[in-house]
CSV table of C-alpha atoms and ligand atoms in Angstrom, one decimal:
chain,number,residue,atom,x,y,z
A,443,UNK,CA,-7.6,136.3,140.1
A,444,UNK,CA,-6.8,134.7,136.7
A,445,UNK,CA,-6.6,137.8,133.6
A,446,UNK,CA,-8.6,135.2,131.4
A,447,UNK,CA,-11.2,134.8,133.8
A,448,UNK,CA,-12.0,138.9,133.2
A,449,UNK,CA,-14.8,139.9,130.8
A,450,UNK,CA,-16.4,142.9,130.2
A,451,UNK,CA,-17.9,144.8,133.2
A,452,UNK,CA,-21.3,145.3,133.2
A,453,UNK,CA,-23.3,146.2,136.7
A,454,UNK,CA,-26.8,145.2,138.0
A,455,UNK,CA,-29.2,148.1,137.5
A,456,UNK,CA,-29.6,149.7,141.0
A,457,UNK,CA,-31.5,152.5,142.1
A,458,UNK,CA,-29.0,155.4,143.8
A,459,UNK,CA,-30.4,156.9,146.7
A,460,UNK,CA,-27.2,157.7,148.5
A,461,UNK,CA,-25.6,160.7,149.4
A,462,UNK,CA,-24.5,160.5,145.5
A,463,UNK,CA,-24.0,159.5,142.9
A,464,UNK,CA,-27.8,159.7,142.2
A,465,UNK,CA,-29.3,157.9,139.3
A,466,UNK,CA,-28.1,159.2,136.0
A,467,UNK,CA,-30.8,160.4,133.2
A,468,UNK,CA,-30.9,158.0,130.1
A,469,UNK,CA,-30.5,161.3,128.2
A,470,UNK,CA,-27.7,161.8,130.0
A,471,UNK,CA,-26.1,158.1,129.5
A,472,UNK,CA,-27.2,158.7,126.0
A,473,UNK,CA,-25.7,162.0,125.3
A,474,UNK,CA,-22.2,160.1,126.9
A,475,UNK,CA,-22.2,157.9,124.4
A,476,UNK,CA,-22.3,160.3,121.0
A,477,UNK,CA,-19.0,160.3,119.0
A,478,UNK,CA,-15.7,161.3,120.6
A,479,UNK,CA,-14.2,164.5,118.6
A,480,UNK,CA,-11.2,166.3,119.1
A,481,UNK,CA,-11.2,168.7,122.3
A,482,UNK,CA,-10.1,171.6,119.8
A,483,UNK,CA,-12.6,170.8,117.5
A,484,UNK,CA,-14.5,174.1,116.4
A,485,UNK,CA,-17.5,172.0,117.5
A,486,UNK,CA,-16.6,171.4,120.6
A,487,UNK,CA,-15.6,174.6,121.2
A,488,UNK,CA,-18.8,175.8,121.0
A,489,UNK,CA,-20.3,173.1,123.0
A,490,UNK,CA,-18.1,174.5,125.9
A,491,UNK,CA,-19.5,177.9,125.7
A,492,UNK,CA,-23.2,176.4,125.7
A,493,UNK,CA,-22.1,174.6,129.2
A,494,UNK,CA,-20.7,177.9,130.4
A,495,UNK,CA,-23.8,179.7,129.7
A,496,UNK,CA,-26.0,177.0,131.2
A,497,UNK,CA,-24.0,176.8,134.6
A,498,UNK,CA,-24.1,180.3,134.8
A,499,UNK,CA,-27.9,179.9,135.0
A,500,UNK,CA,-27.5,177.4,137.0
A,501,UNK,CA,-25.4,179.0,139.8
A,502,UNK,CA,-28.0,182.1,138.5
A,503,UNK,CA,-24.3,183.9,137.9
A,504,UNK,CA,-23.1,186.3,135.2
A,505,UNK,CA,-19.5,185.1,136.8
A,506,UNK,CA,-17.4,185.2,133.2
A,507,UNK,CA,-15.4,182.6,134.7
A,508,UNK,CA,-17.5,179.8,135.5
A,509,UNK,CA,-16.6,176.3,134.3
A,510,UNK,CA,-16.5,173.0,135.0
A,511,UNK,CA,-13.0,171.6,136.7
A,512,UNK,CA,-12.0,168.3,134.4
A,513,UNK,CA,-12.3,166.3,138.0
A,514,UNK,CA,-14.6,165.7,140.7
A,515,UNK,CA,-16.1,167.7,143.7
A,516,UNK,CA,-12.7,167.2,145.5
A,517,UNK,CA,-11.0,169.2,142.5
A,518,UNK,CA,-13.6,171.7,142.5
A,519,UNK,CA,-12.3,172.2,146.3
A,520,UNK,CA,-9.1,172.4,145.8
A,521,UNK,CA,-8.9,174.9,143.0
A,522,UNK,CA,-11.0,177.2,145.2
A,523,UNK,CA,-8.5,176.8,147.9
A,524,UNK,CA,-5.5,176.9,145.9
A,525,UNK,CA,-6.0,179.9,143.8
A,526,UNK,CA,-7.6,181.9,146.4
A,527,UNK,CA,-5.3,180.9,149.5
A,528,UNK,CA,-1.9,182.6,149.4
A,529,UNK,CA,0.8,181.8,152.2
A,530,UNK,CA,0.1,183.1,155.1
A,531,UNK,CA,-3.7,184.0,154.5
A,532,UNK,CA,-5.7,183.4,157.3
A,533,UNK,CA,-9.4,181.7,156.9
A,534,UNK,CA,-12.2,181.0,158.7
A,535,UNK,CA,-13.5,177.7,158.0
A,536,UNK,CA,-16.8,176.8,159.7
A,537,UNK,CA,-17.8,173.4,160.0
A,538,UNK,CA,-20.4,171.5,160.9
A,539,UNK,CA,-19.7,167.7,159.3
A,540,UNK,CA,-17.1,165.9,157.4
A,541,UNK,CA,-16.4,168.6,154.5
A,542,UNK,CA,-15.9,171.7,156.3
A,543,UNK,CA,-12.7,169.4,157.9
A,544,UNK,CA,-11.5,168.8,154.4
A,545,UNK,CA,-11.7,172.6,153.5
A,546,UNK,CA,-9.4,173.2,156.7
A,547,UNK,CA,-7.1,170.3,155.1
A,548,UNK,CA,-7.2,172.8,152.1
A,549,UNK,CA,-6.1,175.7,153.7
A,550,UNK,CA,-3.3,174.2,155.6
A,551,UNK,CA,-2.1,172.6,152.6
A,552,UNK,CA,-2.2,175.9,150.7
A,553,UNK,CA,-0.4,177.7,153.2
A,554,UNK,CA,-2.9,179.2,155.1
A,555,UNK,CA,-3.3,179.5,158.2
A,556,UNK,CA,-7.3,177.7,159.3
A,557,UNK,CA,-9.1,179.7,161.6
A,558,UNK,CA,-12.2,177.0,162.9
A,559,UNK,CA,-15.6,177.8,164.0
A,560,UNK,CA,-17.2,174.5,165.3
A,561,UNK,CA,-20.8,173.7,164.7
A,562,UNK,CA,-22.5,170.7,166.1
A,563,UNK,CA,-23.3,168.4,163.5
A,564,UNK,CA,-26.7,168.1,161.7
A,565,UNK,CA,-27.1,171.9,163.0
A,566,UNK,CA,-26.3,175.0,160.4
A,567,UNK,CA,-23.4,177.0,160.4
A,568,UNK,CA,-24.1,179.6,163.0
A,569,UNK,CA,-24.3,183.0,162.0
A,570,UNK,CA,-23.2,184.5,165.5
A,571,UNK,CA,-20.1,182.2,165.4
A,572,UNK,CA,-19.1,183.4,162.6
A,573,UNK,CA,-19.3,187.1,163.4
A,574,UNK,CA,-17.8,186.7,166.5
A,575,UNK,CA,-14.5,185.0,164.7
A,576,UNK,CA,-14.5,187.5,162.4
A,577,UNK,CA,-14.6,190.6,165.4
A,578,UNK,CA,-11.6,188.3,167.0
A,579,UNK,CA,-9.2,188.0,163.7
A,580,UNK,CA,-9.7,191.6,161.8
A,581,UNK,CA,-6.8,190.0,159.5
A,582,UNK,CA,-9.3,187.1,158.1
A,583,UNK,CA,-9.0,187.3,154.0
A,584,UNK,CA,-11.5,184.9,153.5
A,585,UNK,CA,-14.6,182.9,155.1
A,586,UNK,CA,-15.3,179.2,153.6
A,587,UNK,CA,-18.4,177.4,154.8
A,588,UNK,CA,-20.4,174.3,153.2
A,589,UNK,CA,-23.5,175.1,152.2
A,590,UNK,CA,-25.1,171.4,152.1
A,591,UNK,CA,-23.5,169.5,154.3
A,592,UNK,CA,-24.0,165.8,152.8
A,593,UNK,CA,-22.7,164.3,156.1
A,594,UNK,CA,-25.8,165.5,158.0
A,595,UNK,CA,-27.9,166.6,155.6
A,596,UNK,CA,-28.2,170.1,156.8
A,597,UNK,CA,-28.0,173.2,154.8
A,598,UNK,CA,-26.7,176.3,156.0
A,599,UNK,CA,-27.9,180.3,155.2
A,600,UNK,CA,-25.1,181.0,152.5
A,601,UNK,CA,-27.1,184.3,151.9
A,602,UNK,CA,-26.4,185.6,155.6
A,603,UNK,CA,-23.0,184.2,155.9
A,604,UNK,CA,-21.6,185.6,152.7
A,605,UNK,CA,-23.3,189.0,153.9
A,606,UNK,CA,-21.5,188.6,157.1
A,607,UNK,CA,-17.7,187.8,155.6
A,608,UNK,CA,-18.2,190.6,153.3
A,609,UNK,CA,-18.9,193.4,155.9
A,610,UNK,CA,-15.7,192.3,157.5
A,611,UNK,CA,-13.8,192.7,153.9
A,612,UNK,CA,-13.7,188.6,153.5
A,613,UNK,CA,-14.2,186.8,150.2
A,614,UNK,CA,-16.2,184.0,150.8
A,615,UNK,CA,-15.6,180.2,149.5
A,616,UNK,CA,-18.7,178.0,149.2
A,617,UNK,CA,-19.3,174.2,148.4
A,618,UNK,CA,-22.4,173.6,147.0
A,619,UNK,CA,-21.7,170.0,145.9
A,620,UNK,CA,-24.4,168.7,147.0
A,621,UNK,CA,-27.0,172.0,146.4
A,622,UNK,CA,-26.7,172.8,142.5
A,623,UNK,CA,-29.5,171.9,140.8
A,624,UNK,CA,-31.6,170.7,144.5
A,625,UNK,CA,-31.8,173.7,146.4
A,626,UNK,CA,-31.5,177.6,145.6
A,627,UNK,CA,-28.0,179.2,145.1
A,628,UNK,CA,-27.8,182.4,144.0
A,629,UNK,CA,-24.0,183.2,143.4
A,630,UNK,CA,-24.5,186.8,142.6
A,631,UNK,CA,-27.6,187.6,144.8
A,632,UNK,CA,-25.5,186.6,147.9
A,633,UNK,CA,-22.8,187.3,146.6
A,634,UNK,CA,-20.4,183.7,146.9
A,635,UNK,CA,-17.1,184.8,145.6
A,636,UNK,CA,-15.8,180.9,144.6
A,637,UNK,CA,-18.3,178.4,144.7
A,638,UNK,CA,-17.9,174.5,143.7
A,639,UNK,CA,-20.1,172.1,142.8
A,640,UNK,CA,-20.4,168.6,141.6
A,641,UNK,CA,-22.1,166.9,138.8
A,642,UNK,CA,-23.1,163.5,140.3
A,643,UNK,CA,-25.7,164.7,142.7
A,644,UNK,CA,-28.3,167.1,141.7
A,645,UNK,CA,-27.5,167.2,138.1
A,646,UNK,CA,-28.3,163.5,137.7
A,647,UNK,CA,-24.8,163.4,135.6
A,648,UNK,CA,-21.9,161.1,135.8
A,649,UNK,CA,-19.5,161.6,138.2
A,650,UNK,CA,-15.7,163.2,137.6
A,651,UNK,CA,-16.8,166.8,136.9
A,652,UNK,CA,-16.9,170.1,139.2
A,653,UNK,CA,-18.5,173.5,138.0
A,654,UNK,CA,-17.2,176.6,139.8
A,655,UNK,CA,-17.5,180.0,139.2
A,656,UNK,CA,-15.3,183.1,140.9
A,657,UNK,CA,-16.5,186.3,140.8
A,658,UNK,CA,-14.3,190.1,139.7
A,659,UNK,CA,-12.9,190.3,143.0
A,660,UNK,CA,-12.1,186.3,143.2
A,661,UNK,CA,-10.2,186.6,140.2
A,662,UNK,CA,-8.6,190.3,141.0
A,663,UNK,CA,-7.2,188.3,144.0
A,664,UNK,CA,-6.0,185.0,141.9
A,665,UNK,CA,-4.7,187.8,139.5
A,666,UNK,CA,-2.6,189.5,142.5
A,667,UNK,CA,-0.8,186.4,143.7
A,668,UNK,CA,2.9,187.1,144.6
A,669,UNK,CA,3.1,183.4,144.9
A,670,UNK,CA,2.5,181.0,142.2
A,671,UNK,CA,-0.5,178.4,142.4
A,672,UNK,CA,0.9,175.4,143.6
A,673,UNK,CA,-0.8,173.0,141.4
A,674,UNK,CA,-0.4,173.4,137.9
A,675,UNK,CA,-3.5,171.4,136.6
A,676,UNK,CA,-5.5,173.5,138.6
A,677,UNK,CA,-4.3,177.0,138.2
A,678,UNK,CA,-6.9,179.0,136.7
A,679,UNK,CA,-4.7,181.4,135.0
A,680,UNK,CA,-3.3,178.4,133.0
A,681,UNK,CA,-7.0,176.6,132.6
A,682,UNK,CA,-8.4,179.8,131.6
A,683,UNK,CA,-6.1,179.2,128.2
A,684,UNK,CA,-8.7,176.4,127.3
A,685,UNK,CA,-11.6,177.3,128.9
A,686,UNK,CA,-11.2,181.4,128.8
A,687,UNK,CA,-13.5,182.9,126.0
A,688,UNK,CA,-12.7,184.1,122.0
A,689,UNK,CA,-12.1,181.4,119.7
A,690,UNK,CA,-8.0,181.3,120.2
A,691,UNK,CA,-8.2,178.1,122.9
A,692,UNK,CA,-4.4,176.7,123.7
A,693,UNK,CA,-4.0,172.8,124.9
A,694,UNK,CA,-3.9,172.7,129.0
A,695,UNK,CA,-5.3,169.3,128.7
A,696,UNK,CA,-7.2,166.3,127.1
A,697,UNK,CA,-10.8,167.4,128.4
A,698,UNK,CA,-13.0,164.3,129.8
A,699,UNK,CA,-15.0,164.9,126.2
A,700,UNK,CA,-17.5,162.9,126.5
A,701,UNK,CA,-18.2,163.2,130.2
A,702,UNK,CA,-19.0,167.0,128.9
A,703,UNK,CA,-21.3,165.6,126.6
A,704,UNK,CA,-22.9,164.2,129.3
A,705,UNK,CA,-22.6,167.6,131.7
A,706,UNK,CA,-24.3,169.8,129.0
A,707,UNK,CA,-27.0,167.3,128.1
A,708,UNK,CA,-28.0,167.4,132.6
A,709,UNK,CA,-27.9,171.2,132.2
A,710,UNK,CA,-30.1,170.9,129.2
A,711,UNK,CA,-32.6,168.9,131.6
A,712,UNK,CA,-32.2,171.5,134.2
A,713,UNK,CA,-32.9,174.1,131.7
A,714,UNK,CA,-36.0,172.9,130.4
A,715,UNK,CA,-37.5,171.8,133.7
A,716,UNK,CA,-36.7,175.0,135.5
A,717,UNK,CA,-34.5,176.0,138.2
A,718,UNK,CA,-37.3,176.9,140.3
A,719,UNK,CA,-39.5,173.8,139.2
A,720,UNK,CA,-36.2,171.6,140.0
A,721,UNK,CA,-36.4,173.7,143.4
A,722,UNK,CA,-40.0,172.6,143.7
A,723,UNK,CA,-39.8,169.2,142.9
A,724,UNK,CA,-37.0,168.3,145.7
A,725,UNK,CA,-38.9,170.1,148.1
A,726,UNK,CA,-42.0,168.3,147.6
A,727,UNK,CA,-40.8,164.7,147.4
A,728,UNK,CA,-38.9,165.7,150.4
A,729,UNK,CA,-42.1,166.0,152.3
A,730,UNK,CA,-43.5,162.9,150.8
A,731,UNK,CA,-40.5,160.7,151.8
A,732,UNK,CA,-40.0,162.4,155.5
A,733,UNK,CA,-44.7,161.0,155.9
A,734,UNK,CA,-43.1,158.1,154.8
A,735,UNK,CA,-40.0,157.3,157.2
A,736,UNK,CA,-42.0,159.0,160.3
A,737,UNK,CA,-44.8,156.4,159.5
A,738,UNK,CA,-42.0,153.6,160.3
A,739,UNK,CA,-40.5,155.8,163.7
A,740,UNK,CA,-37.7,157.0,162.1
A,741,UNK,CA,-36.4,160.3,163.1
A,742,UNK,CA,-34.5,163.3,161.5
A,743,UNK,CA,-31.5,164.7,162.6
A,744,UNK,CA,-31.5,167.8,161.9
A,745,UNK,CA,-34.3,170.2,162.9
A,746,UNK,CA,-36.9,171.0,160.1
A,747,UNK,CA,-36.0,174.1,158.7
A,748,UNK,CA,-32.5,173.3,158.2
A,749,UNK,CA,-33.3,170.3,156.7
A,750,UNK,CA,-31.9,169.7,152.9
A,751,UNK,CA,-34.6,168.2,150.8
A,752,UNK,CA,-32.6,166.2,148.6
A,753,UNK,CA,-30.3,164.7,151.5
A,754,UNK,CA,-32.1,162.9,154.5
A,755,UNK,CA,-30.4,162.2,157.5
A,756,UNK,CA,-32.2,159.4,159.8
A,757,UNK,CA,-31.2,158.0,163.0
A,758,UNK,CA,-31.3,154.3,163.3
A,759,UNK,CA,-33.0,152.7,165.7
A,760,UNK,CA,-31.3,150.8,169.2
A,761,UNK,CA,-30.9,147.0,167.9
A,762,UNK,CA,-31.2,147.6,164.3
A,763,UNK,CA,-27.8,146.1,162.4
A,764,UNK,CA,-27.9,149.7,160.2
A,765,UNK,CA,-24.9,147.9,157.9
A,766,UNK,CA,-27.5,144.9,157.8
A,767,UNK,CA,-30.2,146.7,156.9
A,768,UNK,CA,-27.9,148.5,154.1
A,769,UNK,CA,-26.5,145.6,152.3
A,770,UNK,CA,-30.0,144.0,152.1
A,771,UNK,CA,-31.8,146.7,150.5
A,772,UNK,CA,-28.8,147.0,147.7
A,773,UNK,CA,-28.8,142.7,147.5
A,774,UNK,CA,-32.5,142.2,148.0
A,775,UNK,CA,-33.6,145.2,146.3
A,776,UNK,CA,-30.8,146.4,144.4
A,777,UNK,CA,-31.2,150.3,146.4
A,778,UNK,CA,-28.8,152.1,147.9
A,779,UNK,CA,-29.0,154.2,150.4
A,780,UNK,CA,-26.1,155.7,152.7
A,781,UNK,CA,-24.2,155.2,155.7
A,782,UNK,CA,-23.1,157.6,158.4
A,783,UNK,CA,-19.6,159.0,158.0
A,784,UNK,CA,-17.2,160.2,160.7
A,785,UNK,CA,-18.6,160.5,164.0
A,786,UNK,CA,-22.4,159.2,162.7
A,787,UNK,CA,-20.7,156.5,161.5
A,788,UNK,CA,-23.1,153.7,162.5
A,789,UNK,CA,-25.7,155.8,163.7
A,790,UNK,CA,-27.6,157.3,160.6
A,791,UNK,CA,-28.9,156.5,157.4
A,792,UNK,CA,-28.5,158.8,154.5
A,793,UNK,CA,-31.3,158.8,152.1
A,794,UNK,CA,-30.7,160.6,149.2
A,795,UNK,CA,-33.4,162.1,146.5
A,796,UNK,CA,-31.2,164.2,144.5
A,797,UNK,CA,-31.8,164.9,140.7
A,798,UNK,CA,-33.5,162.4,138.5
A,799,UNK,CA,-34.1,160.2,141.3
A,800,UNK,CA,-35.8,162.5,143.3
A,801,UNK,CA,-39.5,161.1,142.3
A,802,UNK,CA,-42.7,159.4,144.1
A,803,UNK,CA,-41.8,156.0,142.4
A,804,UNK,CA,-38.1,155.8,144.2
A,805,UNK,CA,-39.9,157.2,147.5
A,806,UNK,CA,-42.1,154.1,147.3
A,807,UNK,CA,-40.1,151.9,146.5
A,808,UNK,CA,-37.3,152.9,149.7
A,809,UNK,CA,-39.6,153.6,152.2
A,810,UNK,CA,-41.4,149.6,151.1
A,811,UNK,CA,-38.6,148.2,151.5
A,812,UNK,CA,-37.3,149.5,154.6
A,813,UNK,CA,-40.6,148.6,156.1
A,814,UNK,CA,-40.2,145.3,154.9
A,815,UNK,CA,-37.1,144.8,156.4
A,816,UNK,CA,-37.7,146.9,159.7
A,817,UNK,CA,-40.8,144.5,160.4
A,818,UNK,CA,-38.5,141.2,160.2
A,819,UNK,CA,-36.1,143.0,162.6
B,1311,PLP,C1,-20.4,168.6,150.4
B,1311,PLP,C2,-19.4,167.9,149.6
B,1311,PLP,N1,-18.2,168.5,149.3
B,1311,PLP,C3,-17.3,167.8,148.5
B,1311,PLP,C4,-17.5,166.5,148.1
B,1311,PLP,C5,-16.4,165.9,147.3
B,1311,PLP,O1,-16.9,165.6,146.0
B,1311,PLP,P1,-16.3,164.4,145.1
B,1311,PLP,O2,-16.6,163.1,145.9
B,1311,PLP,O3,-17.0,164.5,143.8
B,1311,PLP,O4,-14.9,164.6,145.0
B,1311,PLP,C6,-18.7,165.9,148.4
B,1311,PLP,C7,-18.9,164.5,147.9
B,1311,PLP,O5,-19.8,163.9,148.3
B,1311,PLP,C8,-19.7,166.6,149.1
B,1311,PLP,O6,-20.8,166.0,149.4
C-alpha cells in the first residue's frame, strides 16, 4: 500500500442487522459530533450525572454505582470479574454459547477458580443445573450466567437464576450486552448484583462503551478485598474518583467525550420512547420478521419462548453457501446480517433487530432480499 494513495475514510451506508453493532440513530451520530470540551469541565460533569440517572432507569436500578466503563462490552466483563473475583473464589459460570466461555476465561484469569454448568446451545440456562451445582459446592461466592446469549440468540430467566444463587448466599454476575434497551432487565427486582451491558446493540449507540451497575453488597464485597484489583484502569475504587458523585471529580482518565455524547443522547431516545414501549416494539417486529423467514422455510433454533426478539438465530438450509449468501446481501444490498460463531459456525444465520433498526422497513427489506437470493440458489 502506498501512504499517498490514503484518503479520508468514508464507508458505504449499510443497514446493520447483525448480532451488533446495530444501526446508529442520526441523533445519536449527531449528538457525537457536538464540540469536544474538557472531561472536567463543570459541564460535562453534569452531563455524566444525567447518563447515570438515565442508565439507572434503564437497568430500572437505584444502584448508586452505575456507569458506563470507558470501553466495550468486553471491559464491562472484565470489571465485573475483576472486582468481584478474589483469589481463590469459586464461581459458577453457566453457559450455554460463546460468552458464558469467556466469563470462565474471566474467572480463571482473576484467580478464581470456574465451576461450569453446561447448557446445550440455543437452549436457556437451566435452572435445575444450577441448583444442583450450587447443592454440590456450598463454598460457591458467586453465580455468573448470560442473560442474552448473542451466539444463539436465546435468553435465559435472570429473575429465577438470581433468586436461586441468592438462596445459596451467591452474588450473581449478569451480561446483559445484548438485552439493555431490547428486552426487560430489572436489576433491583431480581436482584443482579453486577450486571454489564453494551452500547452498540439495543441502544442504537456507537460502539466502545459498557454501562454496569453493582449493587450494596457488590460493592461491600469490592470494598472487602484483601487483594488488590489486578487491573488498574478498571478498578472501581480508583474509577469511582471520576465517576463517584459530589462535584470534587479527580483525573483517572481522558473519558471517550464525545462517544458520551453520543451514550446520553441513545438514553435520551430510550427515555422518551419508553422502556416498556422499547420492550414492545422488539417484541412485535420480532413476530413480523420470524412470518417472514418461516414463509421462505427457514427455521429457529431455539424453542419459542426462549427466543430473544431482537437476536434471531436461523438454521441454514443443506446446499445453501451461508457465507455466499452473506457477502451478497452486504455487496448486492449493502445488509448485514451474521454468521454462526463457535460450534454454529457455518450453520446459522444471525439476524439481528436490535434498537433503531428494529422496524418494519429493515424487516422488508432482509427478508426480500434473502428471498431473492434463496430463489436463485
Ligand atoms: C453477550 C455478549 N457479551 C459480551 C460481548 C462483548 O462485547 P464487546 O464486543 O462490545 O466487547 C458481546 C458482544 O457481542 C455479547 O454479545
Amino acid at each position: 500500500m502506498n501512504i499517498n494513495d490514503i484518503q479520508s475514510f468514508v464507508p458505504q451506508v449499510r443497514t446493520l442487522m447483525g448480532p451488533g453493532p446495530s444501526d446508529v440513530h442520526p441523533r445519536i451520530s449527531a449528538a457525537m459530533s457536538r464540540p469536544t470540551i474538557g472531561h472536567l469541565d463543570p459541564q460535562f460533569v453534569s452531563m455524566m450525572d444525567e447518563i447515570k440517572v438515565l442508565l439507572q432507569y434503564a437497568f430500572q436500578t437505584k444502584n448508586e454505582l452505575t456507569i458506563p466503563v470507558s470501553a466495550p462490552g468486553s471491559a464491562g466483563m472484565e470489571t465485573c470479574f475483576v472486582n468481584l473475583v478474589e483469589p481463590g473464589d469459586k464461581v459458577i459460570v453457566c453457559q450455554n454459547g460463546v460468552f458464558g466461555g469467556r466469563m470462565k476465561e474471566n474467572v480463571t484469569r482473576a484467580g478464581g477458580v470456574a465451576v461450569m454448568v453446561e447448557d446445550e446451545w440455543g437452549h436457556a440456562v437451566d435452572p435445575q443445573k444450577l441448583e444442583d451445582a450450587l447443592k454440590a459446592h456450598p463454598d460457591a461466592k458467586i453465580v455468573a450466567f448470560v442473560h442474552a446469549e448473542t451466539s444463539t440468540g436465546a435468553q435465559s430467566d435472570a429473575k429465577t437464576l438470581c433468586e436461586i444463587a441468592h438462596q445459596h448466599g451467591c452474588l450473581t454476575i449478569v451480561d446483559t450486552v445484548t438485552s439493555l434497551g431490547g428486552t426487560p432487565i430489572k436489576v433491583d427486582e431480581w436482584g443482579i448484583d453486577a450486571v454489564y451491558s453494551g452500547t452498540q446493540k439495543c441502544l442504537s449507540c456507537t460502539p466502545g462503551l459498557s454501562p454496569v451497575s453493582f449493587s450494596d453488597a457488590a460493592v461491600d464485597k469490592i470494598k472487602q478485598r484483601q487483594a488488590p484489583v489486578q487491573s488498574w484502569f478498571l478498578d472501581l475504587n480508583l474509577v469511582m474518583g471520576y465517576w463517584g458523585s459530589g462535584a470534587k471529580r479527580a483525573y483517572h482518565h481522558t473519558a471517550p467525550i464525545n462517544t458520551l455524547y453520543a451514550l446520553h443522547e441513545a438514553l435520551v431516545i430510550l427515555k422518551e420512547e419508553g422502556l416498556e414501549n422499547a420492550w414492545a416494539r422488539h417484541a412485535a417486529n420480532h413476530q413480523l420478521l420470524k412470518q417472514g423467514l418461516e414463509k421462505l422455510g427457514l427455521e429457529f433454533i431455539v424453542r419459542e419462548q426462549d427466543r430473544l426478539p431482537q437476536l434471531n438465530a436461523v438454521t441454514v438450509a443443506n446446499g445453501v453457501d451461508e457465507a455466499e449468501v452473506r457477502s451478497r446481501l452486504l455487496n448486492e444490498y449493502n445488509l448485514e446480517i451474521g454468521a454462526g460463531l463457535g460450534a454454529l459456525a457455518g450453520k446459522i444465520w444471525r439476524i439481528g433487530l436490535m434498537g433503531y433498526a428494529s422496524n418494519p422497513k429493515n424487516i422488508m427489506y432482509c427478508v426480500g432480499a434473502l428471498e431473492t437470493i434463496l430463489k436463485k440458489d
